[in-house]
């Protein structure tokens, strides 16, 4: 399968919301404590405006759904993704974190479209639907992610932005230039 190159198709398929699942071995007191400390830190940083990240109120003390150990979920809109990802990379300690997008295809999101920060764990994918009618919206009151009301840049504005970046990068020896023609 070739990667998408049609600008409009790429923009329409952009992922707008993400989950971070923080894993801990529920019988390991130190991991459980570290996981809860990380959760509290994320909540404080959200309060202080560092990023938008919403830990689910529930902390799973046993395996639940596809998750094989104790865990909790943090919802994150694309607007804060890089800040939250960066923070969790730098502050997770020994905890493992499953990162996956939120789309209509939950099983693919967990199995193929995922990333791990730390050691991966096997998931029980049989608990997930293959495809849903809609994207599972969370926290639409925030008007972020799929619920955002901010108009996107037009295709024309995006193309101009890309052309400007290409022009600037012409002077950078190590930057690969974009092909002149679109890939087939």
PDB file of C-alpha atoms in Angstrom:
ATOM      1  CA  UNK A   1       0.000   0.000   0.000  1.00  0.00           C
ATOM      2  CA  UNK A   2       1.462   3.335  -1.050  1.00  0.00           C
ATOM      3  CA  UNK A   3       1.276   6.295   1.306  1.00  0.00           C
ATOM      4  CA  UNK A   4      -1.376   8.953   0.637  1.00  0.00           C
ATOM      5  CA  UNK A   5      -0.084  12.015  -1.228  1.00  0.00           C
ATOM      6  CA  UNK A   6      -3.310  13.833  -2.111  1.00  0.00           C
ATOM      7  CA  UNK A   7      -3.312  16.886   0.172  1.00  0.00           C
ATOM      8  CA  UNK A   8      -7.086  16.986   0.683  1.00  0.00           C
ATOM      9  CA  UNK A   9      -7.263  13.247   1.450  1.00  0.00           C
ATOM     10  CA  UNK A  10      -4.388  13.540   3.919  1.00  0.00           C
ATOM     11  CA  UNK A  11      -6.011  16.480   5.716  1.00  0.00           C
ATOM     12  CA  UNK A  12      -9.411  14.756   5.898  1.00  0.00           C
ATOM     13  CA  UNK A  13      -7.858  11.662   7.480  1.00  0.00           C
ATOM     14  CA  UNK A  14      -5.857  13.554  10.087  1.00  0.00           C
ATOM     15  CA  UNK A  15      -6.231  12.151  13.599  1.00  0.00           C
ATOM     16  CA  UNK A  16      -7.610  14.722  16.022  1.00  0.00           C
ATOM     17  CA  UNK A  17      -7.695  12.850  19.349  1.00  0.00           C
ATOM     18  CA  UNK A  18      -5.430  10.365  21.119  1.00  0.00           C
ATOM     19  CA  UNK A  19      -5.293   8.076  24.134  1.00  0.00           C
ATOM     20  CA  UNK A  20      -2.308   7.425  26.357  1.00  0.00           C
ATOM     21  CA  UNK A  21      -2.763   4.317  28.535  1.00  0.00           C
ATOM     22  CA  UNK A  22      -0.388   4.289  31.473  1.00  0.00           C
ATOM     23  CA  UNK A  23       0.325   0.706  32.568  1.00  0.00           C
ATOM     24  CA  UNK A  24       1.387  -0.546  35.968  1.00  0.00           C
ATOM     25  CA  UNK A  25       1.550  -4.015  37.474  1.00  0.00           C
ATOM     26  CA  UNK A  26      -1.301  -3.806  39.932  1.00  0.00           C
ATOM     27  CA  UNK A  27       0.432  -5.975  42.562  1.00  0.00           C
ATOM     28  CA  UNK A  28       3.593  -3.823  42.432  1.00  0.00           C
ATOM     29  CA  UNK A  29       3.153  -1.054  45.017  1.00  0.00           C
ATOM     30  CA  UNK A  30       6.023   1.047  43.652  1.00  0.00           C
ATOM     31  CA  UNK A  31       4.663   0.990  40.078  1.00  0.00           C
ATOM     32  CA  UNK A  32       1.140   1.738  41.274  1.00  0.00           C
ATOM     33  CA  UNK A  33       2.419   4.691  43.329  1.00  0.00           C
ATOM     34  CA  UNK A  34       4.531   5.965  40.407  1.00  0.00           C
ATOM     35  CA  UNK A  35       1.540   5.731  38.056  1.00  0.00           C
ATOM     36  CA  UNK A  36      -0.679   7.725  40.431  1.00  0.00           C
ATOM     37  CA  UNK A  37       2.050  10.347  40.949  1.00  0.00           C
ATOM     38  CA  UNK A  38       2.363  10.739  37.173  1.00  0.00           C
ATOM     39  CA  UNK A  39      -1.425  11.095  36.905  1.00  0.00           C
ATOM     40  CA  UNK A  40      -1.477  13.797  39.587  1.00  0.00           C
ATOM     41  CA  UNK A  41       1.393  15.622  37.855  1.00  0.00           C
ATOM     42  CA  UNK A  42      -0.519  15.596  34.550  1.00  0.00           C
ATOM     43  CA  UNK A  43      -3.612  16.960  36.313  1.00  0.00           C
ATOM     44  CA  UNK A  44      -1.586  19.758  37.950  1.00  0.00           C
ATOM     45  CA  UNK A  45       0.119  20.666  34.680  1.00  0.00           C
ATOM     46  CA  UNK A  46      -3.258  20.760  32.914  1.00  0.00           C
ATOM     47  CA  UNK A  47      -4.572  23.051  35.646  1.00  0.00           C
ATOM     48  CA  UNK A  48      -1.505  25.289  35.210  1.00  0.00           C
ATOM     49  CA  UNK A  49      -1.955  25.471  31.411  1.00  0.00           C
ATOM     50  CA  UNK A  50       0.997  23.341  30.269  1.00  0.00           C
ATOM     51  CA  UNK A  51      -1.255  21.299  27.980  1.00  0.00           C
ATOM     52  CA  UNK A  52      -4.734  19.825  27.606  1.00  0.00           C
ATOM     53  CA  UNK A  53      -4.837  16.244  28.832  1.00  0.00           C
ATOM     54  CA  UNK A  54      -7.761  14.586  30.594  1.00  0.00           C
ATOM     55  CA  UNK A  55      -7.087  11.497  32.695  1.00  0.00           C
ATOM     56  CA  UNK A  56     -10.204   9.388  33.050  1.00  0.00           C
ATOM     57  CA  UNK A  57     -11.512   9.523  36.625  1.00  0.00           C
ATOM     58  CA  UNK A  58     -11.218   5.739  36.933  1.00  0.00           C
ATOM     59  CA  UNK A  59      -7.926   3.959  37.628  1.00  0.00           C
ATOM     60  CA  UNK A  60      -8.181   0.285  36.629  1.00  0.00           C
ATOM     61  CA  UNK A  61      -6.697  -1.878  39.366  1.00  0.00           C
ATOM     62  CA  UNK A  62      -7.128  -5.043  37.300  1.00  0.00           C
ATOM     63  CA  UNK A  63      -6.930  -5.850  33.577  1.00  0.00           C
ATOM     64  CA  UNK A  64      -9.844  -4.328  31.663  1.00  0.00           C
ATOM     65  CA  UNK A  65     -10.799  -4.443  27.984  1.00  0.00           C
ATOM     66  CA  UNK A  66      -7.681  -5.036  25.896  1.00  0.00           C
ATOM     67  CA  UNK A  67      -5.336  -3.844  28.668  1.00  0.00           C
ATOM     68  CA  UNK A  68      -3.484  -6.719  30.393  1.00  0.00           C
ATOM     69  CA  UNK A  69      -2.503  -4.959  33.644  1.00  0.00           C
ATOM     70  CA  UNK A  70      -3.573  -2.081  35.838  1.00  0.00           C
ATOM     71  CA  UNK A  71      -3.931   1.128  33.850  1.00  0.00           C
ATOM     72  CA  UNK A  72      -5.571   4.464  33.364  1.00  0.00           C
ATOM     73  CA  UNK A  73      -6.346   6.480  30.275  1.00  0.00           C
ATOM     74  CA  UNK A  74      -5.395  10.013  29.363  1.00  0.00           C
ATOM     75  CA  UNK A  75      -7.351  11.671  26.524  1.00  0.00           C
ATOM     76  CA  UNK A  76      -5.441  14.230  24.505  1.00  0.00           C
ATOM     77  CA  UNK A  77      -6.510  16.402  21.557  1.00  0.00           C
ATOM     78  CA  UNK A  78      -4.105  16.824  18.651  1.00  0.00           C
ATOM     79  CA  UNK A  79      -3.615  20.454  19.718  1.00  0.00           C
ATOM     80  CA  UNK A  80      -1.656  19.217  22.790  1.00  0.00           C
ATOM     81  CA  UNK A  81      -0.303  15.910  21.497  1.00  0.00           C
ATOM     82  CA  UNK A  82       3.371  16.857  21.168  1.00  0.00           C
ATOM     83  CA  UNK A  83       3.444  18.519  24.605  1.00  0.00           C
ATOM     84  CA  UNK A  84       1.811  15.548  26.346  1.00  0.00           C
ATOM     85  CA  UNK A  85       3.905  12.986  24.439  1.00  0.00           C
ATOM     86  CA  UNK A  86       7.087  14.889  25.293  1.00  0.00           C
ATOM     87  CA  UNK A  87       6.137  15.188  28.964  1.00  0.00           C
ATOM     88  CA  UNK A  88       5.285  11.492  29.291  1.00  0.00           C
ATOM     89  CA  UNK A  89       8.495  10.432  27.486  1.00  0.00           C
ATOM     90  CA  UNK A  90      10.579  12.435  29.916  1.00  0.00           C
ATOM     91  CA  UNK A  91       8.653  11.645  33.114  1.00  0.00           C
ATOM     92  CA  UNK A  92       7.273   8.084  32.833  1.00  0.00           C
ATOM     93  CA  UNK A  93      10.087   6.487  34.849  1.00  0.00           C
ATOM     94  CA  UNK A  94       9.840   2.714  34.349  1.00  0.00           C
ATOM     95  CA  UNK A  95       6.150   2.750  33.376  1.00  0.00           C
ATOM     96  CA  UNK A  96       5.022   1.611  29.925  1.00  0.00           C
ATOM     97  CA  UNK A  97       2.570   3.739  27.965  1.00  0.00           C
ATOM     98  CA  UNK A  98       0.401   2.673  25.032  1.00  0.00           C
ATOM     99  CA  UNK A  99      -0.352   5.556  22.652  1.00  0.00           C
ATOM    100  CA  UNK A 100      -3.096   5.174  20.044  1.00  0.00           C
ATOM    101  CA  UNK A 101      -5.352   7.383  17.936  1.00  0.00           C
ATOM    102  CA  UNK A 102      -9.120   7.598  18.268  1.00  0.00           C
ATOM    103  CA  UNK A 103     -10.835   6.670  15.017  1.00  0.00           C
ATOM    104  CA  UNK A 104     -13.827   4.578  13.936  1.00  0.00           C
ATOM    105  CA  UNK A 105     -11.535   1.520  13.879  1.00  0.00           C
ATOM    106  CA  UNK A 106     -10.672   0.835  17.517  1.00  0.00           C
ATOM    107  CA  UNK A 107      -9.060  -2.535  16.875  1.00  0.00           C
ATOM    108  CA  UNK A 108      -6.704  -1.136  14.210  1.00  0.00           C
ATOM    109  CA  UNK A 109      -5.967   1.843  16.464  1.00  0.00           C
ATOM    110  CA  UNK A 110      -4.780  -0.480  19.242  1.00  0.00           C
ATOM    111  CA  UNK A 111      -3.068  -3.070  17.025  1.00  0.00           C
ATOM    112  CA  UNK A 112      -1.495  -1.279  14.041  1.00  0.00           C
ATOM    113  CA  UNK A 113      -1.711   2.465  14.640  1.00  0.00           C
ATOM    114  CA  UNK A 114      -0.181   2.396  18.079  1.00  0.00           C
ATOM    115  CA  UNK A 115       3.144   3.361  19.596  1.00  0.00           C
ATOM    116  CA  UNK A 116       4.731   2.450  22.876  1.00  0.00           C
ATOM    117  CA  UNK A 117       6.703   4.595  25.249  1.00  0.00           C
ATOM    118  CA  UNK A 118       8.598   1.922  27.156  1.00  0.00           C
ATOM    119  CA  UNK A 119       8.194  -1.827  26.881  1.00  0.00           C
ATOM    120  CA  UNK A 120       5.112  -3.059  24.969  1.00  0.00           C
ATOM    121  CA  UNK A 121       2.558  -5.424  26.489  1.00  0.00           C
ATOM    122  CA  UNK A 122       0.356  -7.904  24.627  1.00  0.00           C
ATOM    123  CA  UNK A 123      -3.223  -6.705  24.233  1.00  0.00           C
ATOM    124  CA  UNK A 124      -6.467  -8.727  24.148  1.00  0.00           C
ATOM    125  CA  UNK A 125      -7.872  -7.277  20.942  1.00  0.00           C
ATOM    126  CA  UNK A 126     -10.917  -9.572  20.989  1.00  0.00           C
ATOM    127  CA  UNK A 127     -12.631  -7.092  23.327  1.00  0.00           C
ATOM    128  CA  UNK A 128     -12.568  -4.270  20.753  1.00  0.00           C
ATOM    129  CA  UNK A 129     -15.033  -3.603  17.939  1.00  0.00           C
ATOM    130  CA  UNK A 130     -13.589  -3.811  14.426  1.00  0.00           C
ATOM    131  CA  UNK A 131     -15.424  -0.714  13.207  1.00  0.00           C
ATOM    132  CA  UNK A 132     -17.851   1.801  14.697  1.00  0.00           C
ATOM    133  CA  UNK A 133     -20.250   4.183  12.975  1.00  0.00           C
ATOM    134  CA  UNK A 134     -18.698   7.244  14.576  1.00  0.00           C
ATOM    135  CA  UNK A 135     -15.475   8.346  16.200  1.00  0.00           C
ATOM    136  CA  UNK A 136     -15.855   8.006  19.980  1.00  0.00           C
ATOM    137  CA  UNK A 137     -15.960  11.694  20.980  1.00  0.00           C
ATOM    138  CA  UNK A 138     -14.702  12.621  24.407  1.00  0.00           C
ATOM    139  CA  UNK A 139     -15.021  16.007  26.099  1.00  0.00           C
ATOM    140  CA  UNK A 140     -16.735  17.889  23.234  1.00  0.00           C
ATOM    141  CA  UNK A 141     -17.329  20.767  25.677  1.00  0.00           C
ATOM    142  CA  UNK A 142     -13.617  21.625  25.308  1.00  0.00           C
ATOM    143  CA  UNK A 143     -14.123  22.266  21.566  1.00  0.00           C
ATOM    144  CA  UNK A 144     -10.793  20.621  20.759  1.00  0.00           C
ATOM    145  CA  UNK A 145      -9.859  17.619  18.650  1.00  0.00           C
ATOM    146  CA  UNK A 146     -12.784  16.367  16.555  1.00  0.00           C
ATOM    147  CA  UNK A 147     -15.071  18.928  18.282  1.00  0.00           C
ATOM    148  CA  UNK A 148     -12.913  21.920  17.356  1.00  0.00           C
ATOM    149  CA  UNK A 149     -14.739  24.868  15.843  1.00  0.00           C
ATOM    150  CA  UNK A 150     -11.539  26.530  14.614  1.00  0.00           C
ATOM    151  CA  UNK A 151     -11.585  26.641  10.820  1.00  0.00           C
ATOM    152  CA  UNK A 152      -8.658  24.751   9.252  1.00  0.00           C
ATOM    153  CA  UNK A 153      -6.196  26.409   6.906  1.00  0.00           C
ATOM    154  CA  UNK A 154      -7.423  26.390   3.309  1.00  0.00           C
ATOM    155  CA  UNK A 155      -5.705  24.157   0.761  1.00  0.00           C
ATOM    156  CA  UNK A 156      -4.352  27.299  -0.901  1.00  0.00           C
ATOM    157  CA  UNK A 157      -2.868  28.545   2.397  1.00  0.00           C
ATOM    158  CA  UNK A 158      -1.333  25.135   3.093  1.00  0.00           C
ATOM    159  CA  UNK A 159       0.256  24.990  -0.364  1.00  0.00           C
ATOM    160  CA  UNK A 160       1.690  28.490   0.126  1.00  0.00           C
ATOM    161  CA  UNK A 161       3.070  27.456   3.521  1.00  0.00           C
ATOM    162  CA  UNK A 162       4.683  24.382   1.948  1.00  0.00           C
ATOM    163  CA  UNK A 163       6.195  26.441  -0.879  1.00  0.00           C
ATOM    164  CA  UNK A 164       7.644  28.907   1.650  1.00  0.00           C
ATOM    165  CA  UNK A 165       9.197  26.107   3.680  1.00  0.00           C
ATOM    166  CA  UNK A 166      10.741  24.550   0.547  1.00  0.00           C
ATOM    167  CA  UNK A 167      12.228  27.908  -0.403  1.00  0.00           C
ATOM    168  CA  UNK A 168      13.740  28.429   3.053  1.00  0.00           C
ATOM    169  CA  UNK A 169      15.165  24.890   3.143  1.00  0.00           C
ATOM    170  CA  UNK A 170      16.973  25.293  -0.196  1.00  0.00           C
ATOM    171  CA  UNK A 171      19.854  26.807   1.764  1.00  0.00           C
ATOM    172  CA  UNK A 172      20.053  23.904   4.221  1.00  0.00           C
ATOM    173  CA  UNK A 173      22.562  21.294   3.022  1.00  0.00           C
ATOM    174  CA  UNK A 174      21.166  18.406   5.062  1.00  0.00           C
ATOM    175  CA  UNK A 175      17.473  18.968   4.280  1.00  0.00           C
ATOM    176  CA  UNK A 176      16.107  16.689   1.559  1.00  0.00           C
ATOM    177  CA  UNK A 177      14.213  18.616  -1.129  1.00  0.00           C
ATOM    178  CA  UNK A 178      10.655  17.587  -1.991  1.00  0.00           C
ATOM    179  CA  UNK A 179      10.227  15.877  -5.391  1.00  0.00           C
ATOM    180  CA  UNK A 180       9.137  18.218  -8.186  1.00  0.00           C
ATOM    181  CA  UNK A 181       6.298  15.896  -9.195  1.00  0.00           C
ATOM    182  CA  UNK A 182       3.798  14.124  -6.958  1.00  0.00           C
ATOM    183  CA  UNK A 183       4.411  10.471  -6.357  1.00  0.00           C
ATOM    184  CA  UNK A 184       2.150   8.172  -8.424  1.00  0.00           C
TER     185      UNK A 184
END
